[in-house]
mmCIF file of C-alpha atoms in Angstrom:
data_model
loop_
_atom_site.group_PDB
_atom_site.id
_atom_site.type_symbol
_atom_site.label_atom_id
_atom_site.label_comp_id
_atom_site.label_asym_id
_atom_site.label_seq_id
_atom_site.Cartn_x
_atom_site.Cartn_y
_atom_site.Cartn_z
ATOM 1 C CA UNK A 1 28.384 -3.685 10.087
ATOM 2 C CA UNK A 2 27.972 -7.420 12.074
ATOM 3 C CA UNK A 3 28.024 -6.571 15.182
ATOM 4 C CA UNK A 4 25.072 -4.275 15.312
ATOM 5 C CA UNK A 5 23.018 -7.283 13.446
ATOM 6 C CA UNK A 6 20.526 -8.682 16.103
ATOM 7 C CA UNK A 7 19.677 -12.301 15.036
ATOM 8 C CA UNK A 8 16.517 -14.030 16.020
ATOM 9 C CA UNK A 9 13.434 -16.188 15.795
ATOM 10 C CA UNK A 10 10.742 -14.332 14.865
ATOM 11 C CA UNK A 11 9.661 -11.017 14.555
ATOM 12 C CA UNK A 12 6.231 -9.615 14.400
ATOM 13 C CA UNK A 13 5.467 -6.731 12.473
ATOM 14 C CA UNK A 14 2.438 -4.775 13.370
ATOM 15 C CA UNK A 15 0.675 -5.376 16.509
ATOM 16 C CA UNK A 16 -3.354 -5.210 17.419
ATOM 17 C CA UNK A 17 -5.184 -8.577 18.146
ATOM 18 C CA UNK A 18 -3.318 -10.656 15.171
ATOM 19 C CA UNK A 19 -0.015 -9.917 16.304
ATOM 20 C CA UNK A 20 -0.489 -9.568 20.052
ATOM 21 C CA UNK A 21 -2.070 -13.197 19.183
ATOM 22 C CA UNK A 22 0.811 -14.672 17.348
ATOM 23 C CA UNK A 23 3.505 -13.201 19.933
ATOM 24 C CA UNK A 24 1.604 -15.422 23.070
ATOM 25 C CA UNK A 25 1.646 -18.380 21.107
ATOM 26 C CA UNK A 26 4.813 -17.630 19.634
ATOM 27 C CA UNK A 27 6.231 -17.052 23.114
ATOM 28 C CA UNK A 28 5.114 -19.921 24.356
ATOM 29 C CA UNK A 29 6.581 -21.847 21.698
ATOM 30 C CA UNK A 30 9.930 -20.949 23.427
ATOM 31 C CA UNK A 31 10.660 -18.855 19.909
ATOM 32 C CA UNK A 32 11.963 -15.635 21.667
ATOM 33 C CA UNK A 33 9.563 -12.962 19.307
ATOM 34 C CA UNK A 34 10.012 -10.196 19.029
ATOM 35 C CA UNK A 35 7.309 -7.077 18.086
ATOM 36 C CA UNK A 36 7.881 -4.182 16.374
ATOM 37 C CA UNK A 37 4.188 -2.502 17.273
ATOM 38 C CA UNK A 38 4.131 0.374 14.008
ATOM 39 C CA UNK A 39 3.350 3.775 14.847
ATOM 40 C CA UNK A 40 -0.321 3.268 16.280
ATOM 41 C CA UNK A 41 0.337 0.935 18.628
ATOM 42 C CA UNK A 42 -2.364 -1.381 19.165
ATOM 43 C CA UNK A 43 -3.970 -1.046 15.621
ATOM 44 C CA UNK A 44 -7.375 -0.203 14.622
ATOM 45 C CA UNK A 45 -9.008 -1.017 18.041
ATOM 46 C CA UNK A 46 -7.049 1.821 19.660
ATOM 47 C CA UNK A 47 -10.289 4.155 17.472
ATOM 48 C CA UNK A 48 -13.045 2.094 19.026
ATOM 49 C CA UNK A 49 -14.101 3.560 22.169
ATOM 50 C CA UNK A 50 -16.588 -0.129 23.118
ATOM 51 C CA UNK A 51 -15.602 -3.555 22.345
ATOM 52 C CA UNK A 52 -18.849 -5.628 23.199
ATOM 53 C CA UNK A 53 -18.340 -8.503 20.683
ATOM 54 C CA UNK A 54 -14.567 -10.150 21.860
ATOM 55 C CA UNK A 55 -15.079 -13.210 24.213
ATOM 56 C CA UNK A 56 -13.740 -13.162 27.094
ATOM 57 C CA UNK A 57 -15.104 -9.717 28.582
ATOM 58 C CA UNK A 58 -18.407 -10.287 29.819
ATOM 59 C CA UNK A 59 -19.745 -6.385 30.600
ATOM 60 C CA UNK A 60 -17.518 -5.755 27.686
ATOM 61 C CA UNK A 61 -14.534 -3.455 27.454
ATOM 62 C CA UNK A 62 -12.581 -0.739 25.346
ATOM 63 C CA UNK A 63 -10.318 -0.908 22.164
ATOM 64 C CA UNK A 64 -7.366 0.524 24.167
ATOM 65 C CA UNK A 65 -7.689 -1.355 27.267
ATOM 66 C CA UNK A 66 -8.158 -5.091 25.333
ATOM 67 C CA UNK A 67 -4.969 -3.800 23.438
ATOM 68 C CA UNK A 68 -2.839 -3.416 26.573
ATOM 69 C CA UNK A 69 -4.264 -6.951 28.502
ATOM 70 C CA UNK A 70 -3.142 -8.215 25.020
ATOM 71 C CA UNK A 71 0.211 -6.666 25.143
ATOM 72 C CA UNK A 72 0.664 -7.552 29.009
ATOM 73 C CA UNK A 73 -0.626 -11.349 28.239
ATOM 74 C CA UNK A 74 2.452 -11.041 25.170
ATOM 75 C CA UNK A 75 5.080 -9.654 27.087
ATOM 76 C CA UNK A 76 4.082 -12.504 31.137
ATOM 77 C CA UNK A 77 5.548 -14.883 28.184
ATOM 78 C CA UNK A 78 9.041 -13.369 26.553
ATOM 79 C CA UNK A 79 7.648 -11.150 24.366
ATOM 80 C CA UNK A 80 9.544 -7.849 23.525
ATOM 81 C CA UNK A 81 7.597 -5.325 22.347
ATOM 82 C CA UNK A 82 8.875 -2.065 20.701
ATOM 83 C CA UNK A 83 7.725 0.818 19.402
ATOM 84 C CA UNK A 84 8.931 1.245 16.121
ATOM 85 C CA UNK A 85 8.234 1.359 12.289
ATOM 86 C CA UNK A 86 9.522 -1.227 9.607
ATOM 87 C CA UNK A 87 10.857 0.414 7.139
ATOM 88 C CA UNK A 88 12.653 -2.012 4.757
ATOM 89 C CA UNK A 89 12.759 -5.862 4.160
ATOM 90 C CA UNK A 90 15.132 -7.947 2.270
ATOM 91 C CA UNK A 91 13.223 -11.285 2.195
ATOM 92 C CA UNK A 92 15.095 -14.319 1.300
ATOM 93 C CA UNK A 93 12.989 -16.967 -0.732
ATOM 94 C CA UNK A 94 15.123 -19.704 0.092
ATOM 95 C CA UNK A 95 14.008 -22.614 2.757
ATOM 96 C CA UNK A 96 15.923 -21.790 6.107
ATOM 97 C CA UNK A 97 16.873 -18.799 4.315
ATOM 98 C CA UNK A 98 17.530 -15.151 6.670
ATOM 99 C CA UNK A 99 15.413 -12.397 6.296
ATOM 100 C CA UNK A 100 16.374 -8.971 6.914
ATOM 101 C CA UNK A 101 14.731 -5.559 8.236
ATOM 102 C CA UNK A 102 15.476 -2.097 8.998
ATOM 103 C CA UNK A 103 13.605 -0.916 11.644
ATOM 104 C CA UNK A 104 13.315 2.817 11.159
ATOM 105 C CA UNK A 105 15.790 3.235 9.011
ATOM 106 C CA UNK A 106 18.850 1.906 11.194
ATOM 107 C CA UNK A 107 17.863 -0.760 13.198
ATOM 108 C CA UNK A 108 19.175 -3.420 11.468
ATOM 109 C CA UNK A 109 17.434 -7.507 12.112
ATOM 110 C CA UNK A 110 17.818 -10.752 10.892
ATOM 111 C CA UNK A 111 14.837 -13.140 11.583
ATOM 112 C CA UNK A 112 14.175 -16.663 10.678
ATOM 113 C CA UNK A 113 10.382 -16.514 10.398
ATOM 114 C CA UNK A 114 8.738 -12.993 10.344
ATOM 115 C CA UNK A 115 4.665 -12.696 10.967
ATOM 116 C CA UNK A 116 2.935 -9.594 9.517
ATOM 117 C CA UNK A 117 0.327 -8.457 10.980
ATOM 118 C CA UNK A 118 0.203 -5.085 9.950
ATOM 119 C CA UNK A 119 -3.324 -4.517 9.232
ATOM 120 C CA UNK A 120 -5.862 -2.562 7.133
ATOM 121 C CA UNK A 121 -6.509 0.579 7.557
ATOM 122 C CA UNK A 122 -10.673 1.963 6.924
ATOM 123 C CA UNK A 123 -10.408 4.986 4.243
ATOM 124 C CA UNK A 124 -12.417 7.814 6.219
ATOM 125 C CA UNK A 125 -13.935 10.935 3.857
ATOM 126 C CA UNK A 126 -11.152 13.061 5.959
ATOM 127 C CA UNK A 127 -13.208 15.892 7.214
ATOM 128 C CA UNK A 128 -13.148 17.782 10.424
ATOM 129 C CA UNK A 129 -16.323 16.928 12.177
ATOM 130 C CA UNK A 130 -15.856 13.366 10.913
ATOM 131 C CA UNK A 131 -12.277 12.752 12.228
ATOM 132 C CA UNK A 132 -13.098 14.883 15.615
ATOM 133 C CA UNK A 133 -16.509 12.308 16.339
ATOM 134 C CA UNK A 134 -14.447 8.676 15.333
ATOM 135 C CA UNK A 135 -15.237 6.978 18.749
ATOM 136 C CA UNK A 136 -18.027 9.318 19.041
ATOM 137 C CA UNK A 137 -21.076 7.502 16.762
ATOM 138 C CA UNK A 138 -18.343 8.012 13.737
ATOM 139 C CA UNK A 139 -17.604 4.074 13.209
ATOM 140 C CA UNK A 140 -16.100 2.249 9.571
ATOM 141 C CA UNK A 141 -17.685 -0.921 10.991
ATOM 142 C CA UNK A 142 -21.230 -2.325 11.315
ATOM 143 C CA UNK A 143 -20.743 -5.083 12.621
ATOM 144 C CA UNK A 144 -18.457 -3.805 15.229
ATOM 145 C CA UNK A 145 -20.124 -0.673 16.329
ATOM 146 C CA UNK A 146 -24.272 -1.263 14.784
ATOM 147 C CA UNK A 147 -25.153 -2.993 18.033
ATOM 148 C CA UNK A 148 -24.698 0.136 19.808
ATOM 149 C CA UNK A 149 -27.561 1.876 17.618
ATOM 150 C CA UNK A 150 -30.164 -0.168 18.133
ATOM 151 C CA UNK A 151 -33.885 1.286 17.414
ATOM 152 C CA UNK A 152 -31.748 4.306 16.470
ATOM 153 C CA UNK A 153 -31.189 6.006 12.844
ATOM 154 C CA UNK A 154 -28.039 6.109 11.061
ATOM 155 C CA UNK A 155 -26.264 7.433 8.023
ATOM 156 C CA UNK A 156 -24.112 4.757 5.980
ATOM 157 C CA UNK A 157 -21.745 6.187 3.569
ATOM 158 C CA UNK A 158 -21.311 4.434 0.120
ATOM 159 C CA UNK A 159 -22.107 2.868 -2.508
ATOM 160 C CA UNK A 160 -20.077 -0.298 -3.031
ATOM 161 C CA UNK A 161 -20.995 -3.843 -1.320
ATOM 162 C CA UNK A 162 -19.615 -2.986 1.633
ATOM 163 C CA UNK A 163 -21.891 -0.067 2.252
ATOM 164 C CA UNK A 164 -24.722 -2.390 1.035
ATOM 165 C CA UNK A 165 -24.199 -4.880 3.634
ATOM 166 C CA UNK A 166 -23.711 -2.479 6.232
ATOM 167 C CA UNK A 167 -26.757 -0.915 5.429
ATOM 168 C CA UNK A 168 -28.593 -4.188 5.404
ATOM 169 C CA UNK A 169 -26.786 -5.724 8.568
ATOM 170 C CA UNK A 170 -27.617 -2.172 10.279
ATOM 171 C CA UNK A 171 -31.355 -2.148 8.899
ATOM 172 C CA UNK A 172 -32.039 -5.589 11.570
ATOM 173 C CA UNK A 173 -31.016 -3.108 14.327
ATOM 174 C CA UNK A 174 -31.595 0.178 13.730
ATOM 175 C CA UNK A 175 -35.272 2.162 13.100
ATOM 176 C CA UNK A 176 -34.033 3.823 9.622
ATOM 177 C CA UNK A 177 -30.778 3.219 7.792
ATOM 178 C CA UNK A 178 -29.957 6.721 5.781
ATOM 179 C CA UNK A 179 -27.399 5.517 2.706
ATOM 180 C CA UNK A 180 -25.745 8.297 1.082
ATOM 181 C CA UNK A 181 -24.753 8.041 -2.361
ATOM 182 C CA UNK A 182 -22.019 10.080 -3.735
ATOM 183 C CA UNK A 183 -22.633 9.545 -7.949
ATOM 184 C CA UNK A 184 -26.045 8.838 -9.035
ATOM 185 C CA UNK A 185 -26.143 4.852 -9.335
ATOM 186 C CA UNK A 186 -24.485 2.248 -6.334
ATOM 187 C CA UNK A 187 -21.327 0.157 -7.496
ATOM 188 C CA UNK A 188 -22.661 -2.577 -5.501
ATOM 189 C CA UNK A 189 -23.499 -5.920 -7.746
ATOM 190 C CA UNK A 190 -26.987 -6.076 -8.528
ATOM 191 C CA UNK A 191 -27.652 -9.010 -6.306
ATOM 192 C CA UNK A 192 -26.578 -6.449 -3.134
ATOM 193 C CA UNK A 193 -28.855 -3.266 -4.500
ATOM 194 C CA UNK A 194 -31.859 -5.387 -4.376
ATOM 195 C CA UNK A 195 -31.238 -6.408 -0.723
ATOM 196 C CA UNK A 196 -31.117 -2.818 -0.133
ATOM 197 C CA UNK A 197 -34.498 -1.610 -2.053
ATOM 198 C CA UNK A 198 -35.867 -4.166 -1.029
ATOM 199 C CA UNK A 199 -35.586 -2.988 2.370
ATOM 200 C CA UNK A 200 -38.353 -0.972 3.849
ATOM 201 C CA UNK A 201 -36.645 0.788 6.458
ATOM 202 C CA UNK A 202 -33.163 2.033 4.680
ATOM 203 C CA UNK A 203 -33.373 4.954 2.018
ATOM 204 C CA UNK A 204 -30.958 5.909 -0.354
ATOM 205 C CA UNK A 205 -30.165 9.399 -0.711
ATOM 206 C CA UNK A 206 -27.834 9.557 -4.635
ATOM 207 C CA UNK A 207 -25.741 12.940 -5.444
ATOM 208 C CA UNK A 208 -25.624 13.690 -1.849
ATOM 209 C CA UNK A 209 -22.027 13.950 0.460
ATOM 210 C CA UNK A 210 -21.568 14.451 3.961
ATOM 211 C CA UNK A 211 -21.112 18.587 4.335
ATOM 212 C CA UNK A 212 -20.398 18.044 8.115
ATOM 213 C CA UNK A 213 -21.016 15.355 11.017
ATOM 214 C CA UNK A 214 -23.077 17.683 13.522
ATOM 215 C CA UNK A 215 -22.278 17.371 17.509
ATOM 216 C CA UNK A 216 -19.768 17.810 20.180
ATOM 217 C CA UNK A 217 -18.976 15.139 22.047
ATOM 218 C CA UNK A 218 -21.174 12.540 19.957
ATOM 219 C CA UNK A 219 -22.830 12.712 16.845
ATOM 220 C CA UNK A 220 -26.085 14.441 16.687
ATOM 221 C CA UNK A 221 -26.800 14.365 12.881
ATOM 222 C CA UNK A 222 -25.179 15.196 9.997
ATOM 223 C CA UNK A 223 -25.172 18.168 7.188
ATOM 224 C CA UNK A 224 -25.624 16.507 3.831
ATOM 225 C CA UNK A 225 -25.534 18.259 0.741
ATOM 226 C CA UNK A 226 -26.986 17.487 -3.013
ATOM 227 C CA UNK A 227 -23.148 17.988 -4.944
ATOM 228 C CA UNK A 228 -25.564 18.782 -8.255
ATOM 229 C CA UNK A 229 -27.876 21.141 -6.641
ATOM 230 C CA UNK A 230 -25.541 21.890 -3.986
ATOM 231 C CA UNK A 231 -28.595 22.104 -1.629
ATOM 232 C CA UNK A 232 -27.976 21.322 1.840
ATOM 233 C CA UNK A 233 -29.832 19.850 4.595
ATOM 234 C CA UNK A 234 -29.679 18.134 8.183
ATOM 235 C CA UNK A 235 -30.723 14.246 9.011
ATOM 236 C CA UNK A 236 -31.037 13.662 12.367
ATOM 237 C CA UNK A 237 -28.405 10.739 13.654
ATOM 238 C CA UNK A 238 -26.804 8.318 15.904
ATOM 239 C CA UNK A 239 -24.448 6.710 13.949
ATOM 240 C CA UNK A 240 -22.491 7.279 10.486
ATOM 241 C CA UNK A 241 -21.043 4.493 9.679
ATOM 242 C CA UNK A 242 -17.981 5.151 6.740
ATOM 243 C CA UNK A 243 -18.130 2.422 4.079
ATOM 244 C CA UNK A 244 -16.017 3.560 1.386
ATOM 245 C CA UNK A 245 -12.956 1.155 1.378
ATOM 246 C CA UNK A 246 -10.126 -0.105 3.804
ATOM 247 C CA UNK A 247 -6.518 0.010 2.480
ATOM 248 C CA UNK A 248 -4.535 -2.696 3.292
ATOM 249 C CA UNK A 249 -0.978 -1.526 5.087
ATOM 250 C CA UNK A 250 1.465 -3.818 2.698
ATOM 251 C CA UNK A 251 3.072 -1.417 0.820
ATOM 252 C CA UNK A 252 6.505 -2.096 2.141
ATOM 253 C CA UNK A 253 6.068 -5.144 0.374
ATOM 254 C CA UNK A 254 5.077 -4.695 -2.897
ATOM 255 C CA UNK A 255 6.889 -6.606 -5.447
ATOM 256 C CA UNK A 256 7.996 -8.779 -3.153
ATOM 257 C CA UNK A 257 4.858 -11.380 -1.509
ATOM 258 C CA UNK A 258 2.280 -11.902 -3.419
ATOM 259 C CA UNK A 259 -1.503 -9.807 -2.702
ATOM 260 C CA UNK A 260 -4.235 -8.907 -4.396
ATOM 261 C CA UNK A 261 -5.377 -5.927 -6.991
ATOM 262 C CA UNK A 262 -6.355 -4.039 -3.673
ATOM 263 C CA UNK A 263 -3.045 -4.691 -2.292
ATOM 264 C CA UNK A 264 -4.261 -8.225 0.717
ATOM 265 C CA UNK A 265 -1.075 -10.742 0.973
ATOM 266 C CA UNK A 266 -2.330 -13.425 -0.695
ATOM 267 C CA UNK A 267 -2.027 -16.423 1.564
ATOM 268 C CA UNK A 268 -1.909 -20.519 0.904
ATOM 269 C CA UNK A 269 -5.181 -22.510 1.121
ATOM 270 C CA UNK A 270 -6.302 -22.289 5.177
ATOM 271 C CA UNK A 271 -2.861 -21.482 6.147
ATOM 272 C CA UNK A 272 -0.628 -18.070 7.360
ATOM 273 C CA UNK A 273 1.980 -18.947 4.875
ATOM 274 C CA UNK A 274 2.396 -16.505 2.038
ATOM 275 C CA UNK A 275 4.885 -17.136 -1.163
ATOM 276 C CA UNK A 276 7.924 -16.687 0.812
ATOM 277 C CA UNK A 277 8.940 -19.238 3.174
ATOM 278 C CA UNK A 278 9.233 -19.012 6.852
ATOM 279 C CA UNK A 279 7.127 -15.564 5.894
ATOM 280 C CA UNK A 280 3.494 -15.598 7.625
ATOM 281 C CA UNK A 281 0.800 -13.178 7.512
ATOM 282 C CA UNK A 282 -2.767 -13.240 9.719
ATOM 283 C CA UNK A 283 -5.253 -9.941 10.346
ATOM 284 C CA UNK A 284 -6.268 -7.886 8.386
ATOM 285 C CA UNK A 285 -3.397 -7.869 6.090
ATOM 286 C CA UNK A 286 -4.480 -10.746 4.624
ATOM 287 C CA UNK A 287 -8.051 -10.525 5.720
ATOM 288 C CA UNK A 288 -10.831 -8.429 3.653
ATOM 289 C CA UNK A 289 -13.680 -10.203 3.903
ATOM 290 C CA UNK A 290 -14.373 -10.587 7.848
ATOM 291 C CA UNK A 291 -12.041 -8.134 9.596
ATOM 292 C CA UNK A 292 -13.112 -8.556 12.895
ATOM 293 C CA UNK A 293 -10.778 -8.883 16.067
ATOM 294 C CA UNK A 294 -11.823 -11.659 16.652
ATOM 295 C CA UNK A 295 -10.408 -13.663 13.647
ATOM 296 C CA UNK A 296 -7.198 -11.641 13.528
ATOM 297 C CA UNK A 297 -6.945 -12.701 17.095
ATOM 298 C CA UNK A 298 -7.362 -16.611 15.396
ATOM 299 C CA UNK A 299 -5.225 -15.653 12.508
ATOM 300 C CA UNK A 300 -2.634 -14.962 15.137
ATOM 301 C CA UNK A 301 -2.405 -18.501 16.862
ATOM 302 C CA UNK A 302 -2.126 -19.972 13.127
ATOM 303 C CA UNK A 303 0.949 -17.327 12.507
ATOM 304 C CA UNK A 304 2.603 -18.683 15.452
ATOM 305 C CA UNK A 305 1.875 -22.402 14.900
ATOM 306 C CA UNK A 306 3.156 -22.129 11.403
ATOM 307 C CA UNK A 307 6.528 -20.053 12.063
ATOM 308 C CA UNK A 308 7.253 -22.809 14.752
ATOM 309 C CA UNK A 309 6.072 -25.922 12.187
ATOM 310 C CA UNK A 310 8.154 -24.282 9.856
ATOM 311 C CA UNK A 311 11.309 -23.821 12.037
ATOM 312 C CA UNK A 312 11.002 -27.665 13.560
ATOM 313 C CA UNK A 313 10.867 -28.702 9.844
ATOM 314 C CA UNK A 314 14.050 -27.250 9.366
ATOM 315 C CA UNK A 315 15.472 -29.369 12.332
#
């Protein structure tokens, strides 16, 4: 077995802005990072058609193209990017300890440091028309995509603080925002509900769900259904924002790394350090507040610097 084990300085688990930024910095520090991208190379951003708020793209870009740019940059400095999924981990709790991982249930790697950038997956309703129009008017991020719906009518689906925040953000941009709430009350905090209720161009429809997203290539409206009366009616909108939460991709680390009740990894102070030495977390896997490409990239940089300093202190 020993001759089949690959020994490396830095393993990056997951791609996306956090992973690629970590790779750029780690490679420039001569840590010779190896990245396993996971099944969705480039992460969530590859489901976004237009990206207009990442610095450096003066004319905007699309998510897939941006991830290709970051991948190319990481590889230019020596990162080895591999398509594959880490399937099990055996992480050391000792300073200077070796972290063992298995990739695709067969490839064994021993790493001195690990940077986790597996992200979080937006929750969707799961209906066919919604899935088909993701990137064509269906979004899970108002801050990312709201600008494209300036002066238009949109729908927000959800009942918690996230839905309320997305709706009030969109209300500053859009002509009208309709919130669809599945139950007869909102779960959002009283303060957020107050903000929603006092915003004139927000309408809340209770006991209401999406039966179908209308449109062939782009969103043209939604067919809403009252789940008490089964009455259906169409709402003409150009954007549908699903705000029912995110699931951090942290199942691999349950019982091993500290995480909150939802599953976001907990990092120490203003660092990317987890509770285990030599293991760092960057991007949406540890950030439930901002979830932006630029903030993920920033924490990727931080994780590489933290990893470099950790290795330097071992010498």
